Amino acid sequence: MVTTKAGDSVVAVSGLTVHYGGKAVLDNVSFAVKPQEIFAIIGPAQSGKTTLLRVLNRTEDLAATPQIKGSVEVLGQNVFAIGDRTQLRRRVGMVAPLPVGLPMSIYNNVAFAPRCAGHDNKAELDELVERCLRQAALWDEVKDRLRELGTKLSGGQQQRLAIARALSHEPEILCLDEFSIAIDPVTTARIEDALLELQQQMSIVLVTNLTAQARRLSQRTMFLWSGRVVECGPTEQVFGETPEKAETYAYVRGEFG
């Protein structure tokens, strides 16, 4: 797989349209994500935000057979021309809104994917598990009970475990879909701090209904509404007093959505 050069966009989407039957979920969407950037996607429910994330690493293929038009390049390659989708999904990690812990130990939740990829050196796995749990701001809470079931952790801890599991692939892009939808503000803040540190190593595409979260974390923000891009630009512009569109101004101030 081709690796992007320094300064290139790690994601470049142009004219993306996704239909299910006669319904357009995304309509002529275009945007780019830069290296080591947190790129936020905001918008009301049913705006196509999750579908867009799932197109980036072809997990949309697992759920349905959409009709897709347009260009989607990720890490320098056309995603629709990639034969090895597993390798793509290792490079483009995905974390769902509600955590799904594997029915195994905390340790094995993180080590599972590397083992499947052929990594079986215990010392190396120990190091990887600790690193991923630290990056997900979970290590200090679980380091003495790594053999306990991951499914017995609290909701916030399971969400961080899901992030650690995604990081075990050592992705170049991390996609997060409403990671704070079911966790408390304190845990949300801890994950946000972790994301700001992870940004030094990868690009992050963040779908969130919390406009304040997008404003805190991202460098650029895209506002989707009914599958179309209303506005995409620097976060300070989108959330400022003079965004390009009146709809943007109204949405980020809570007047609808």
XYZ file of N, CA and C in Angstrom:
771
model
N 0.837 -1.190 0.000
C 0.000 0.000 0.000
C 0.876 1.247 0.000
N 0.483 2.251 -0.762
C 1.272 3.467 -0.889
C 1.153 4.307 0.372
N 2.296 4.806 0.851
C 2.297 5.697 2.011
C 2.325 7.136 1.537
N 1.547 7.995 2.180
C 1.508 9.391 1.780
C 2.828 10.069 2.084
N 3.153 11.057 1.275
C 4.337 11.864 1.502
C 4.035 12.935 2.534
N 5.067 13.469 3.160
C 4.894 14.529 4.150
C 4.174 15.702 3.517
N 3.172 16.194 4.192
C 2.418 17.338 3.704
C 1.201 16.977 2.890
N 1.101 15.708 2.421
C -0.068 15.286 1.670
C -1.268 15.129 2.600
N -2.470 15.106 1.995
C -3.660 14.756 2.763
C -3.666 13.253 2.988
N -4.006 12.814 4.193
C -4.114 11.380 4.448
C -5.479 10.855 4.014
N -6.454 11.749 3.921
C -7.780 11.422 3.374
C -8.134 12.503 2.370
N -8.550 12.082 1.175
C -9.001 13.037 0.154
C -10.279 12.491 -0.475
N -11.390 13.136 -0.179
C -12.704 12.693 -0.659
C -13.237 13.748 -1.624
N -13.711 13.295 -2.778
C -14.221 14.224 -3.777
C -15.504 13.683 -4.399
N -16.581 14.456 -4.308
C -17.840 14.103 -4.952
C -18.445 12.800 -4.476
N -18.245 12.447 -3.198
C -18.745 11.163 -2.689
C -20.266 11.195 -2.534
N -20.912 10.252 -3.191
C -22.362 10.088 -3.082
C -22.650 8.628 -2.747
N -23.440 8.396 -1.719
C -23.777 7.037 -1.287
C -25.289 6.898 -1.261
N -25.806 5.910 -1.999
C -27.242 5.621 -2.046
C -27.518 4.237 -1.472
N -28.616 4.114 -0.771
C -29.191 2.826 -0.399
C -30.559 2.756 -1.057
N -30.656 1.938 -2.104
C -31.896 1.954 -2.860
C -32.064 3.318 -3.517
N -33.193 3.967 -3.243
C -33.427 5.283 -3.818
C -33.070 6.427 -2.899
N -32.483 6.124 -1.735
C -32.208 7.167 -0.744
C -30.733 7.533 -0.744
N -30.457 8.824 -0.872
C -29.082 9.313 -0.812
C -28.730 9.609 0.637
N -27.741 8.892 1.164
C -27.272 9.126 2.528
C -26.192 10.203 2.537
N -25.346 10.202 1.519
C -24.345 11.241 1.317
C -24.481 11.765 -0.104
N -24.366 13.068 -0.267
C -24.625 13.692 -1.565
C -23.491 14.669 -1.911
N -22.595 14.226 -2.798
C -21.542 15.093 -3.346
C -20.664 15.693 -2.243
N -20.165 14.828 -1.374
C -19.347 15.261 -0.237
C -17.879 15.316 -0.652
N -17.223 16.417 -0.336
C -15.799 16.583 -0.618
C -15.108 17.201 0.595
N -13.947 16.648 0.958
C -13.137 17.204 2.043
C -11.789 16.498 2.054
N -10.865 16.993 2.856
C -9.564 16.348 3.018
C -9.159 16.415 4.478
N -8.347 15.459 4.901
C -7.811 15.416 6.256
C -6.291 15.445 6.148
N -5.667 16.281 6.938
C -4.218 16.458 6.890
C -3.511 15.528 7.874
N -2.219 15.299 7.669
C -1.463 14.504 8.646
C -1.475 15.163 10.021
N -1.569 14.337 11.049
C -1.522 14.780 12.453
C -2.527 15.907 12.720
N -3.733 15.683 12.219
C -4.816 16.650 12.410
C -5.993 15.960 13.084
N -6.680 16.677 13.955
C -7.986 16.222 14.421
C -9.029 16.948 13.575
N -9.769 16.176 12.809
C -10.773 16.691 11.882
C -12.143 16.285 12.422
N -12.969 17.261 12.777
C -14.274 16.977 13.384
C -15.381 17.024 12.334
N -16.335 16.125 12.482
C -17.528 16.115 11.642
C -18.731 16.269 12.559
N -19.486 17.334 12.365
C -20.654 17.619 13.184
C -21.891 17.657 12.310
N -23.063 17.599 12.941
C -24.321 17.681 12.218
C -25.415 16.929 12.938
N -26.669 17.218 12.608
C -27.789 16.530 13.258
C -27.792 15.033 12.959
N -28.620 14.305 13.679
C -28.793 12.870 13.409
C -29.251 12.667 11.975
N -28.903 11.526 11.411
C -29.277 11.153 10.047
C -28.651 12.076 8.998
N -27.480 12.598 9.323
C -26.784 13.450 8.343
C -25.759 12.682 7.513
N -25.544 11.409 7.825
C -24.590 10.606 7.070
C -23.201 10.538 7.675
N -23.063 10.997 8.912
C -21.736 11.071 9.527
C -21.113 9.683 9.712
N -21.892 8.749 10.258
C -21.365 7.404 10.489
C -21.072 6.695 9.171
N -21.960 6.839 8.198
C -21.723 6.239 6.884
C -20.413 6.728 6.303
N -20.143 8.005 6.442
C -18.904 8.569 5.916
C -17.685 7.923 6.559
N -17.690 7.769 7.870
C -16.572 7.102 8.543
C -16.398 5.677 8.030
N -17.496 4.979 7.890
C -17.431 3.568 7.503
C -16.958 3.379 6.059
N -17.156 4.380 5.229
C -16.636 4.310 3.865
C -15.115 4.369 3.864
N -14.535 5.115 4.822
C -13.099 5.346 4.811
C -12.287 4.070 4.981
N -12.825 3.078 5.721
C -12.072 1.815 5.831
C -12.884 0.613 5.354
N -13.883 0.902 4.553
C -14.687 -0.117 3.869
C -15.461 -1.013 4.825
N -15.712 -0.587 6.061
C -16.582 -1.385 6.922
C -18.040 -1.258 6.499
N -18.368 -0.264 5.701
C -19.724 -0.160 5.181
C -20.066 -1.377 4.328
N -19.060 -1.996 3.731
C -19.280 -3.195 2.920
C -19.831 -4.355 3.741
N -19.553 -4.367 5.054
C -19.953 -5.482 5.899
C -21.443 -5.467 6.211
N -22.055 -4.284 6.165
C -23.441 -4.148 6.598
C -24.426 -4.123 5.445
N -24.010 -3.671 4.291
C -24.957 -3.475 3.202
C -24.182 -3.390 1.884
N -24.926 -3.185 0.809
C -24.310 -3.018 -0.513
C -24.751 -1.685 -1.089
N -24.151 -0.601 -0.607
C -24.559 0.720 -1.096
C -24.070 0.967 -2.519
N -24.727 1.900 -3.177
C -24.253 2.391 -4.463
C -23.392 3.623 -4.177
N -22.141 3.575 -4.594
C -21.198 4.632 -4.242
C -20.604 5.235 -5.504
N -20.597 6.556 -5.542
C -19.943 7.286 -6.624
C -18.981 8.294 -6.005
N -17.990 8.677 -6.773
C -17.026 9.658 -6.290
C -15.685 9.030 -5.994
N -14.769 9.854 -5.511
C -13.405 9.432 -5.247
C -13.107 9.485 -3.758
N -12.528 8.395 -3.235
C -12.103 8.346 -1.838
C -10.686 7.785 -1.802
N -9.725 8.639 -1.495
C -8.339 8.204 -1.354
C -7.937 8.290 0.113
N -7.389 7.203 0.609
C -6.933 7.128 1.997
C -5.491 6.647 1.992
N -4.621 7.434 2.615
C -3.203 7.094 2.699
C -2.612 6.845 1.319
N -3.051 7.668 0.365
C -2.483 7.647 -0.969
C -3.049 6.622 -1.918
N -4.119 5.935 -1.532
C -4.658 4.889 -2.399
C -6.178 4.965 -2.479
N -6.704 4.663 -3.645
C -8.151 4.588 -3.865
C -8.710 3.415 -3.046
N -9.565 3.698 -2.062
C -10.030 2.623 -1.174
C -10.862 1.585 -1.910
N -11.497 1.972 -3.003
C -12.339 1.025 -3.723
C -11.529 0.076 -4.603
N -10.234 0.348 -4.743
C -9.358 -0.514 -5.530
C -8.517 -1.433 -4.653
N -8.696 -1.325 -3.339
C -7.886 -2.118 -2.413
C -8.453 -3.523 -2.295
N -7.611 -4.512 -2.556
C -8.057 -5.893 -2.442
C -8.032 -6.397 -1.009
N -6.993 -6.025 -0.249
C -6.831 -6.491 1.122
C -7.474 -5.483 2.075
N -8.765 -5.639 2.335
C -9.476 -4.697 3.192
C -9.029 -4.832 4.652
N -8.587 -6.013 5.039
C -8.101 -6.188 6.409
C -6.905 -5.286 6.672
N -6.000 -5.215 5.721
C -4.837 -4.349 5.871
C -5.264 -2.887 5.934
N -6.251 -2.500 5.121
C -6.780 -1.134 5.171
C -7.337 -0.836 6.556
N -8.082 -1.767 7.132
C -8.710 -1.536 8.435
C -7.696 -1.517 9.566
N -6.528 -2.108 9.352
C -5.463 -1.965 10.339
C -4.892 -0.551 10.308
N -4.827 0.022 9.122
C -4.244 1.361 8.983
C -5.251 2.455 9.313
N -6.527 2.136 9.196
C -7.594 3.095 9.502
C -8.456 2.486 10.602
N -8.110 2.774 11.858
C -8.824 2.196 12.996
C -10.189 2.837 13.183
N -11.116 2.084 13.760
C -12.488 2.560 13.963
C -12.949 2.226 15.377
N -13.559 3.211 16.047
C -14.138 3.001 17.367
C -15.605 3.403 17.302
N -16.490 2.465 17.637
C -17.934 2.681 17.529
C -18.458 3.511 18.697
N -19.692 4.032 18.576
C -20.262 4.876 19.636
C -20.388 4.164 20.974
N -20.832 2.921 20.956
C -20.979 2.149 22.188
C -19.935 1.043 22.191
N -19.148 0.932 23.253
C -18.049 -0.030 23.266
C -18.555 -1.462 23.237
N -17.851 -2.292 22.484
C -18.169 -3.714 22.414
C -16.924 -4.466 22.870
N -16.916 -4.867 24.146
C -15.781 -5.610 24.667
C -15.828 -7.052 24.206
N -14.684 -7.582 23.788
C -14.634 -8.998 23.444
C -14.744 -9.823 24.723
N -15.394 -10.987 24.680
C -15.583 -11.800 25.892
C -14.302 -12.510 26.307
N -13.305 -11.714 26.652
C -12.002 -12.245 27.056
C -11.362 -11.231 27.987
N -10.171 -11.510 28.454
C -9.521 -10.647 29.436
C -9.196 -9.278 28.840
N -8.931 -8.333 29.746
C -8.510 -6.996 29.316
C -7.266 -7.115 28.440
N -6.307 -7.906 28.901
C -5.067 -8.110 28.150
C -5.359 -8.648 26.753
N -6.183 -9.683 26.669
C -6.447 -10.314 25.383
C -7.309 -9.454 24.471
N -8.106 -8.559 25.028
C -8.842 -7.621 24.189
C -7.882 -6.802 23.338
N -6.765 -6.399 23.951
C -5.801 -5.575 23.227
C -4.866 -6.428 22.378
N -4.507 -7.605 22.870
C -3.540 -8.453 22.172
C -4.162 -9.282 21.057
N -5.485 -9.344 20.995
C -6.161 -10.241 20.056
C -5.771 -9.973 18.601
N -5.900 -8.725 18.159
C -5.611 -8.417 16.755
C -4.142 -8.631 16.400
N -3.202 -8.176 17.238
C -1.803 -8.461 16.909
C -1.502 -9.956 16.809
N -2.117 -10.746 17.694
C -1.919 -12.204 17.606
C -2.451 -12.731 16.277
N -3.618 -12.252 15.865
C -4.194 -12.692 14.586
C -3.286 -12.336 13.417
N -2.525 -11.247 13.599
C -1.600 -10.809 12.540
C -0.264 -11.529 12.615
N -0.129 -12.477 13.576
C 1.072 -13.293 13.647
C 2.077 -12.907 14.697
N 1.745 -11.933 15.550
C 2.673 -11.523 16.609
C 2.441 -12.403 17.843
N 3.428 -13.191 18.213
C 3.243 -14.113 19.335
C 4.357 -14.037 20.369
N 5.248 -13.058 20.241
C 6.308 -12.886 21.233
C 5.716 -12.239 22.473
N 5.770 -12.938 23.614
C 5.085 -12.465 24.810
C 5.628 -11.120 25.289
N 6.934 -10.964 25.295
C 7.508 -9.702 25.770
C 7.050 -8.538 24.900
N 7.010 -8.759 23.589
C 6.570 -7.701 22.679
C 5.081 -7.413 22.863
N 4.288 -8.462 23.081
C 2.857 -8.266 23.309
C 2.615 -7.530 24.627
N 3.380 -7.896 25.659
C 3.248 -7.199 26.945
C 3.510 -5.704 26.772
N 4.542 -5.382 26.028
C 4.901 -3.978 25.799
C 3.810 -3.266 25.003
N 3.294 -3.942 23.975
C 2.247 -3.341 23.142
C 0.973 -3.100 23.948
N 0.566 -4.094 24.748
C -0.659 -3.949 25.546
C -0.523 -2.778 26.511
N 0.610 -2.688 27.188
C 0.805 -1.573 28.120
C 0.790 -0.237 27.376
N 1.469 -0.166 26.247
C 1.516 1.095 25.505
C 0.134 1.544 25.054
N -0.655 0.606 24.528
C -1.991 0.955 24.032
C -2.916 1.369 25.172
N -2.823 0.674 26.292
C -3.654 1.037 27.443
C -3.237 2.386 28.010
N -1.960 2.691 27.987
C -1.509 4.020 28.428
C -2.011 5.090 27.474
N -1.912 4.836 26.178
C -2.373 5.814 25.194
C -3.870 6.079 25.314
N -4.612 5.074 25.762
C -6.050 5.216 25.940
C -6.425 5.676 27.345
N -5.433 6.067 28.145
C -5.649 6.583 29.504
C -6.368 5.566 30.390
N -5.995 4.291 30.256
C -6.644 3.233 31.028
C -5.658 2.421 31.862
N -4.383 2.464 31.561
C -3.397 1.586 32.187
C -3.428 1.648 33.704
N -3.413 2.832 34.273
C -3.321 2.954 35.730
C -4.509 2.324 36.449
N -5.650 2.228 35.773
C -6.855 1.666 36.394
C -6.931 0.150 36.282
N -6.202 -0.443 35.332
C -6.372 -1.881 35.085
C -5.072 -2.676 35.158
N -3.946 -2.033 35.413
C -2.655 -2.720 35.320
C -2.528 -3.900 36.276
N -3.302 -3.896 37.377
C -3.222 -4.993 38.341
C -4.310 -6.043 38.137
N -5.102 -5.890 37.083
C -6.165 -6.876 36.834
C -6.344 -7.150 35.346
N -5.243 -7.292 34.662
C -5.277 -7.493 33.214
C -5.927 -8.811 32.825
N -6.009 -9.760 33.765
C -6.598 -11.065 33.447
C -8.112 -11.095 33.687
N -8.662 -10.011 34.201
C -10.117 -9.943 34.394
C -10.821 -9.712 33.057
N -12.082 -10.100 33.003
C -12.859 -9.914 31.781
C -13.014 -8.434 31.451
N -12.759 -8.094 30.206
C -12.933 -6.719 29.774
C -14.377 -6.272 29.835
N -15.295 -7.210 29.694
C -16.721 -6.882 29.711
C -17.220 -6.489 31.098
N -16.388 -6.694 32.134
C -16.795 -6.316 33.489
C -16.361 -4.898 33.861
N -15.648 -4.234 32.958
C -15.257 -2.848 33.205
C -16.475 -1.925 33.122
N -16.343 -0.747 33.684
C -17.422 0.239 33.576
C -17.553 0.692 32.124
N -18.646 1.387 31.825
C -18.875 1.839 30.458
C -17.758 2.716 29.934
N -17.307 3.668 30.763
C -16.229 4.542 30.346
C -14.923 3.804 30.146
N -14.671 2.823 31.019
C -13.450 2.027 30.879
C -13.522 1.149 29.629
N -14.709 0.590 29.346
C -14.848 -0.223 28.139
C -14.636 0.617 26.880
N -15.070 1.887 26.922
C -14.852 2.738 25.759
C -13.366 2.968 25.536
N -12.633 3.192 26.644
C -11.187 3.370 26.515
C -10.500 2.073 26.102
N -11.049 0.936 26.547
C -10.515 -0.354 26.104
C -10.713 -0.519 24.599
N -11.858 -0.070 24.099
C -12.116 -0.143 22.659
C -11.115 0.717 21.891
N -10.754 1.864 22.452
C -9.746 2.713 21.815
C -8.387 2.020 21.846
N -8.038 1.423 22.998
C -6.770 0.692 23.094
C -6.718 -0.450 22.082
N -7.834 -1.131 21.909
C -7.882 -2.233 20.941
C -7.658 -1.712 19.519
N -8.265 -0.565 19.201
C -8.046 0.032 17.880
C -6.587 0.446 17.700
N -5.968 0.926 18.766
C -4.573 1.361 18.690
C -3.605 0.189 18.541
N -4.047 -1.005 18.909
C -3.163 -2.172 18.820
C -2.772 -2.477 17.380
N -3.540 -1.988 16.422
C -3.200 -2.153 15.004
C -2.112 -1.164 14.571
N -1.781 -0.223 15.471
C -0.873 0.879 15.139
C -1.368 1.622 13.904
N -2.610 2.137 13.960
C -3.198 2.790 12.778
C -2.532 4.129 12.475
N -2.672 4.554 11.238
C -2.211 5.874 10.826
C -3.342 6.898 10.893
N -4.572 6.383 10.866
C -5.768 7.218 11.015
C -6.665 6.531 12.034
N -7.218 7.314 12.961
C -8.150 6.776 13.943
C -9.488 7.479 13.768
N -10.538 6.705 13.506
C -11.885 7.243 13.330
C -12.696 6.964 14.593
N -13.264 8.003 15.158
C -14.037 7.885 16.394
C -15.463 8.362 16.139
N -16.423 7.484 16.398
C -17.826 7.794 16.137
C -18.553 7.989 17.469
N -18.737 9.235 17.874
C -19.498 9.556 19.092
C -18.974 8.777 20.301
N -17.661 8.855 20.549
C -17.074 8.038 21.609
C -17.609 8.398 22.988
N -18.141 9.605 23.169
C -18.580 10.037 24.503
C -20.088 9.976 24.693
N -20.783 9.260 23.808
C -22.243 9.268 23.830
C -22.812 8.677 25.125
N -22.095 7.744 25.751
C -22.656 7.061 26.921
C -21.716 7.072 28.109
N -20.815 8.062 28.176
C -19.894 8.114 29.303
C -19.950 9.486 29.969
N -19.445 9.540 31.181
C -19.567 10.742 31.993
C -18.558 11.801 31.548
N -18.788 13.059 31.953
C -17.896 14.152 31.529
C -16.451 13.991 31.972
N -16.223 13.411 33.149
C -14.846 13.244 33.619
C -14.089 12.282 32.716
N -14.723 11.145 32.402
C -14.085 10.177 31.512
C -13.916 10.760 30.121
N -14.902 11.513 29.650
C -14.795 12.173 28.351
C -13.571 13.074 28.308
N -13.354 13.826 29.380
C -12.204 14.735 29.429
C -10.893 13.950 29.379
N -10.842 12.803 30.048
C -9.625 11.987 30.040
C -9.333 11.475 28.635
N -10.391 11.040 27.929
C -10.183 10.556 26.567
C -9.759 11.703 25.654
N -10.360 12.868 25.835
C -9.980 14.024 25.020
C -8.507 14.357 25.206
N -8.021 14.304 26.446
C -6.601 14.555 26.701
C -5.734 13.518 25.976
N -6.190 12.259 26.005
C -5.447 11.194 25.330
C -5.418 11.420 23.819
N -6.528 11.890 23.260
C -6.577 12.140 21.820
C -5.621 13.246 21.406
N -5.502 14.259 22.228
C -4.577 15.348 21.915
C -3.133 14.856 21.892
N -2.820 13.869 22.731
C -1.485 13.278 22.697
C -1.320 12.372 21.474
N -2.369 11.594 21.151
C -2.298 10.695 20.001
C -2.164 11.455 18.691
N -2.645 12.673 18.665
C -2.570 13.492 17.460
C -1.134 13.676 16.982
N -0.180 13.569 17.879
C 1.214 13.712 17.483
C 1.697 12.527 16.645
N 0.907 11.436 16.657
C 1.327 10.218 15.968
C 0.438 9.843 14.789
N -0.757 10.392 14.720
C -1.710 9.968 13.696
C -2.724 11.066 13.431
N -3.502 10.885 12.382
C -4.641 11.762 12.126
C -5.875 11.166 12.781
N -6.773 12.024 13.258
C -7.982 11.577 13.941
C -9.192 12.217 13.270
N -10.142 11.380 12.889
C -11.407 11.868 12.332
C -12.468 11.621 13.389
N -13.052 12.695 13.874
C -13.924 12.642 15.048
C -15.344 13.053 14.673
N -16.265 12.100 14.737
C -17.692 12.414 14.600
C -18.248 12.696 15.984
N -18.885 13.843 16.148
C -19.441 14.186 17.454
C -20.677 15.049 17.312
N -21.657 14.785 18.173
C -22.829 15.666 18.277
C -22.596 16.776 19.289
N -21.463 16.728 19.986
C -21.134 17.754 20.967
C -20.311 18.834 20.276
N -20.959 19.924 19.917
C -20.241 20.962 19.189
C -19.098 21.540 20.020
N -19.284 21.617 21.339
C -18.209 22.132 22.192
C -16.994 21.212 22.131
N -17.214 19.915 21.993
C -16.109 18.975 21.888
C -15.337 19.198 20.589
N -16.044 19.367 19.500
C -15.385 19.650 18.227
C -14.564 20.928 18.327
N -15.122 21.912 18.981
C -14.429 23.194 19.118
C -13.164 23.052 19.964
N -13.214 22.228 21.013
C -12.057 22.039 21.890
C -10.914 21.294 21.207
N -11.265 20.276 20.414
C -10.261 19.322 19.967
C -9.736 19.538 18.557
N -10.570 19.987 17.655
C -10.221 19.904 16.238
C -9.528 21.141 15.701
N -8.783 20.919 14.627
C -8.194 22.032 13.892
C -9.127 22.502 12.772
N -9.843 21.521 12.195
C -10.833 21.872 11.167
C -12.111 21.084 11.428
N -13.225 21.672 10.990
C -14.536 21.076 11.243
C -15.366 21.095 9.964
N -16.099 19.988 9.745
C -17.053 19.908 8.634
C -18.452 19.745 9.201
N -19.373 20.554 8.716
C -20.770 20.512 9.134
C -21.583 19.818 8.051
N -22.092 18.616 8.384
C -22.953 17.848 7.477
C -24.407 18.022 7.870
N -25.259 18.138 6.872
C -26.698 18.256 7.137
C -27.426 17.557 6.004
N -28.181 16.507 6.355
C -28.933 15.721 5.362
C -28.030 15.223 4.248
N -26.841 14.788 4.632
C -25.937 14.179 3.669
C -25.116 15.132 2.844
N -25.262 16.424 3.053
C -24.516 17.411 2.261
C -23.607 18.240 3.158
N -22.512 18.692 2.590
C -21.593 19.554 3.327
C -22.139 20.979 3.298
N -22.461 21.496 4.480
C -22.878 22.891 4.584
C -21.648 23.790 4.621
N -20.661 23.379 5.412
C -19.449 24.187 5.547
C -18.312 23.309 6.027
N -17.107 23.615 5.557
C -15.922 22.899 5.989
C -14.763 23.884 6.008
N -14.120 24.016 7.161
C -13.032 24.968 7.249
C -12.378 24.952 8.606
N -11.492 25.904 8.861
C -10.856 25.983 10.175
C -11.895 26.068 11.282
N -11.646 25.361 12.377
C -12.619 25.299 13.462
C -12.952 26.679 14.007
N -11.947 27.547 14.109
C -12.221 28.884 14.644
C -13.158 29.673 13.735
N -13.151 29.360 12.433
C -14.076 30.024 11.519
C -15.485 29.449 11.651
N -15.569 28.099 11.659
C -16.878 27.448 11.741
C -17.614 27.855 13.014
N -16.879 28.004 14.110
C -17.495 28.339 15.389
C -17.425 29.832 15.714
N -16.921 30.604 14.794
C -16.773 32.026 15.041
C -18.038 32.816 14.759
N -17.890 34.122 14.730
C -19.033 35.011 14.509
C -19.380 35.148 13.038
N -18.474 34.732 12.155
C -18.721 34.924 10.726
C -18.428 33.666 9.913
N -19.131 32.535 10.202
C -18.987 31.371 9.329
C -19.566 31.703 7.947
N -19.271 30.847 6.980
C -19.719 31.127 5.616
C -21.233 31.030 5.473
N -21.860 30.133 6.223
C -23.287 29.868 6.057
C -24.068 30.228 7.318
N -25.249 30.789 7.123
C -26.115 31.123 8.254
C -26.534 29.864 9.005
N -26.697 28.741 8.268
C -27.091 27.485 8.918
C -26.023 27.024 9.908
N -24.759 27.243 9.565
C -23.675 26.884 10.470
C -23.755 27.687 11.753
N -23.935 28.968 11.615
C -24.030 29.851 12.782
C -25.157 29.390 13.701
N -26.305 29.042 13.114
C -27.453 28.618 13.918
C -27.208 27.276 14.580
N -26.589 26.330 13.855
C -26.397 24.989 14.415
C -25.421 24.996 15.577
N -24.279 25.650 15.415
C -23.261 25.586 16.457
C -23.707 26.353 17.709
N -24.736 27.164 17.597
C -25.269 27.875 18.758
C -26.528 27.217 19.311
N -26.823 26.011 18.824
C -27.900 25.219 19.382
C -29.286 25.629 18.978
N -29.434 26.363 17.881
C -30.765 26.812 17.476
C -31.559 25.708 16.787
N -30.863 24.646 16.329
C -31.542 23.468 15.809
C -30.570 22.316 15.862
N -31.093 21.091 15.612
C -30.208 19.914 15.575
C -30.483 18.965 16.707
